[in-house]
N, CA, C and O of each residue as an XYZ file, in Angstrom:
264
protein
N      -2.189     -1.259     21.214
C      -2.646     -0.157     21.582
C      -4.621     -0.538     21.371
O      -5.235     -1.091     20.458
N      -5.256      0.304     23.188
C      -5.995      0.043     22.560
C      -6.609      1.101     22.099
O      -5.849      2.054     21.927
N      -7.634      1.271     21.853
C      -8.471      2.132     21.366
C      -9.698      2.034     20.945
O      -9.918      0.992     20.329
N     -10.768      2.907     21.081
C     -11.908      2.776     21.274
C     -12.992      3.520     20.177
O     -13.558      4.504     20.653
N     -13.404      3.118     18.557
C     -13.746      3.777     17.546
C     -15.346      4.129     17.684
O     -15.581      4.551     18.816
N     -15.822      4.106     17.340
C     -17.704      4.540     16.919
C     -17.873      4.193     15.664
O     -18.245      5.218     15.092
N     -17.780      2.889     14.529
C     -17.690      2.876     13.070
C     -19.058      2.509     12.989
O     -19.853      2.068     13.819
N     -19.157      2.863     11.523
C     -20.999      2.400     10.862
C     -21.141      0.497     11.236
O     -20.435     -0.205     10.512
N     -21.596      0.112     11.796
C     -21.739     -1.227     11.442
C     -22.298     -1.892     10.469
O     -22.226     -3.107     10.289
N     -22.923     -1.026      9.760
C     -22.840     -1.862      8.192
C     -21.491     -1.969      7.317
O     -21.163     -2.826      6.496
N     -20.768     -0.731      7.797
C     -19.359     -0.831      7.067
C     -18.545     -1.450      6.931
O     -17.832     -1.682      5.954
N     -18.577     -2.158      8.952
C     -17.981     -3.222      9.483
C     -18.450     -4.491      8.694
O     -17.729     -5.406      8.297
N     -19.529     -4.386      8.576
C     -20.484     -5.723      8.016
C     -19.510     -6.568      6.953
O     -18.881     -7.621      7.055
N     -19.710     -5.511      5.794
C     -19.603     -5.457      4.599
C     -17.894     -5.554      4.676
O     -17.503     -6.541      4.052
N     -17.139     -5.015      5.097
C     -15.440     -5.150      5.634
C     -15.204     -6.878      5.795
O     -14.428     -7.388      4.987
N     -15.735     -7.593      6.622
C     -16.083     -8.693      7.303
C     -16.345     -9.841      6.044
O     -15.909    -10.992      6.053
N     -17.257     -9.153      4.855
C     -18.007    -10.108      3.786
C     -16.333    -10.566      2.846
O     -15.510    -11.466      2.675
N     -16.665     -9.270      2.510
C     -15.548     -8.944      1.677
C     -14.309     -9.644      1.876
O     -13.834    -10.411      1.039
N     -13.740     -9.352      3.089
C     -11.947     -9.597      3.367
C     -11.833    -10.797      3.601
O     -10.796    -11.437      3.430
N     -13.442    -11.467      4.237
C     -12.992    -12.888      4.697
C     -12.324    -12.990      6.032
O     -11.499    -13.875      6.260
N     -12.643    -12.167      6.843
C     -11.823    -11.992      8.012
C     -12.711    -12.476      8.922
O     -13.929    -12.467      8.744
N     -11.850    -13.137     10.438
C     -13.254    -13.317     11.077
C     -13.726    -12.732     12.246
O     -14.754    -13.078     12.829
N     -12.740    -11.574     12.691
C     -12.751    -10.707     13.701
C     -12.598     -9.368     12.589
O     -12.089     -9.184     11.483
N     -13.507     -8.424     13.790
C     -13.931     -6.787     13.056
C     -12.184     -6.631     13.284
O     -11.309     -6.575     12.419
N     -12.098     -6.600     14.325
C     -10.222     -6.147     14.460
C      -9.455     -6.367     13.442
O      -8.827     -5.359     13.117
N      -9.232     -7.382     12.740
C      -8.784     -8.537     11.695
C      -8.773     -7.522     10.548
O      -7.774     -6.986     10.069
N     -10.288     -7.313     10.120
C     -11.062     -6.266      9.172
C     -10.701     -5.574      9.075
O     -10.525     -5.103      7.951
N     -10.123     -4.691     10.708
C     -10.053     -3.064     10.266
C      -8.564     -3.117     10.122
O      -7.998     -2.080      9.778
N      -8.058     -3.895     10.281
C      -6.517     -3.996     10.374
C      -6.209     -3.610      9.151
O      -5.882     -2.486      8.771
N      -6.401     -5.194      8.177
C      -6.189     -5.086      6.743
C      -7.153     -3.853      6.140
O      -6.525     -3.077      5.420
N      -8.097     -3.648      6.256
C      -8.009     -2.678      5.830
C      -7.835     -0.998      5.790
O      -8.587     -0.251      5.164
N      -6.564     -0.533      6.675
C      -5.693      0.080      7.334
C      -4.701     -0.562      6.351
O      -4.239     -0.102      5.307
N      -4.552     -1.404      6.780
C      -2.675     -1.863      5.771
C      -3.138     -1.591      4.216
O      -2.354     -1.107      3.400
N      -4.400     -1.928      3.912
C      -5.148     -1.703      2.456
C      -5.113     -0.510      2.018
O      -5.133     -0.477      0.788
N      -5.054      0.796      2.669
C      -5.501      2.125      3.025
C      -3.404      2.625      2.707
O      -2.793      3.133      1.767
N      -3.161      2.304      3.553
C      -1.779      2.698      3.221
C      -0.917      2.342      2.160
O       0.101      2.873      1.716
N      -1.450      1.486      1.901
C      -0.718      0.776      0.557
C      -1.235      1.733     -0.319
O      -0.403      2.640     -0.323
N      -1.900      1.942     -0.855
C      -2.978      2.081     -1.493
C      -2.141      4.130     -2.006
O      -1.702      4.683     -3.014
N      -2.379      4.488     -0.530
C      -2.002      5.851     -0.347
C       0.024      6.456     -0.995
O       0.484      7.440     -1.575
N       0.857      4.549     -0.158
C       2.139      5.141     -0.557
C       1.938      4.640     -2.689
O       2.873      5.208     -3.254
N       1.377      4.129     -3.365
C       1.712      3.181     -4.426
C       1.042      4.836     -5.784
O       1.412      5.108     -6.926
N       0.025      5.496     -4.888
C      -0.771      6.428     -5.627
C       0.979      8.182     -5.352
O       1.392      9.117     -6.039
N       1.261      7.657     -4.142
C       2.674      8.724     -4.619
C       3.932      8.748     -5.308
O       4.699      9.620     -5.717
N       3.868      7.100     -5.296
C       4.983      6.754     -6.533
C       4.480      7.349     -7.526
O       4.987      8.257     -8.185
N       3.498      6.865     -7.653
C       2.693      7.199     -9.573
C       2.914      8.487     -9.277
O       4.043      8.878     -9.573
N       2.065      9.409     -8.700
C       2.430     10.363     -8.538
C       3.693     11.499     -9.330
O       3.603     12.624     -9.821
N       4.773     10.580     -9.149
C       6.550     10.993     -9.468
C       6.422     10.202    -11.163
O       7.424     10.279    -11.872
N       5.564      9.705    -11.541
C       5.935      9.590    -13.612
C       5.611     11.022    -13.664
O       4.894     11.979    -13.369
N       6.863     10.392    -14.372
C       7.269     12.026    -15.527
C       8.127     12.747    -14.976
O       9.059     13.121    -15.689
N       8.088     13.291    -13.149
C       8.998     14.304    -13.068
C       9.950     13.613    -12.605
O      10.360     14.153    -11.577
N      10.530     12.655    -12.854
C      11.849     12.068    -12.114
C      13.251     12.047    -13.908
O      12.730     11.212    -14.647
N      13.928     12.331    -14.283
C      14.563     12.008    -15.224
C      15.561     11.486    -14.522
O      15.974     11.701    -13.383
N      16.108     10.282    -15.951
C      16.516      8.912    -16.310
C      17.575      9.779    -16.923
O      17.671     10.780    -17.634
N      18.263      8.968    -16.347
C      19.914      8.837    -17.209
C      20.392      8.031    -18.054
O      21.014      7.143    -17.471
N      20.399      7.891    -19.412
C      20.474      7.120    -20.801
C      21.437      6.286    -20.120
O      21.069      5.134    -19.893
N      22.866      6.708    -19.658
C      23.887      5.979    -19.506
C      24.026      5.128    -17.864
O      24.948      4.911    -17.077
N      23.148      4.948    -17.895
C      22.898      4.109    -16.040
C      22.631      2.588    -16.894
O      21.948      2.181    -17.834
N      23.504      2.129    -16.044
C      23.282      0.396    -16.501
C      23.548     -0.330    -15.543
O      24.580     -0.581    -14.920
N      22.149     -0.758    -15.462
C      21.235     -0.963    -14.036
C      22.112     -2.510    -14.102
O      22.413     -2.986    -13.007
N      22.485     -3.224    -15.258
C      23.011     -4.735    -15.166
C      24.656     -4.558    -14.867
O      25.331     -5.585    -14.933
N      25.071     -3.769    -14.664
C      26.201     -3.355    -14.221
C      26.449     -2.816    -12.818
O      27.478     -2.548    -12.196
N      25.010     -2.743    -12.507
C      25.012     -1.987    -11.014
C      24.364     -3.347    -10.401
O      24.618     -3.281     -9.198
N      23.752     -4.376    -10.619
C      23.765     -5.379     -9.591
C      24.885     -6.201     -9.506
O      24.938     -6.674     -8.371
N      25.886     -6.614    -10.274
C      26.725     -6.568    -10.210
C      27.915     -6.710     -9.698
O      28.880     -7.465     -9.813
N      27.405     -5.218     -8.735
C      28.259     -4.453     -7.919
C      28.764     -5.649     -6.590
O      27.857     -6.403     -6.237
N      30.263     -5.844     -5.813
C      29.794     -6.569     -4.532
C      30.462     -5.429     -3.904
O      30.490     -5.329     -2.677
């Protein structure tokens, strides 16, 4: 999907430097992938302490389920 964006040239140059990518497209794609991954990680971290653990759950037994 073609998209035209007006991006800060200094940010693009810094992204190229730190990412090691050769093209602007690759650097922006990598940045977006990392942004999404970090947001997903944050959502998982936010669940810490909010889920109830079943002490009778046997994860080893569940692994061998066929």
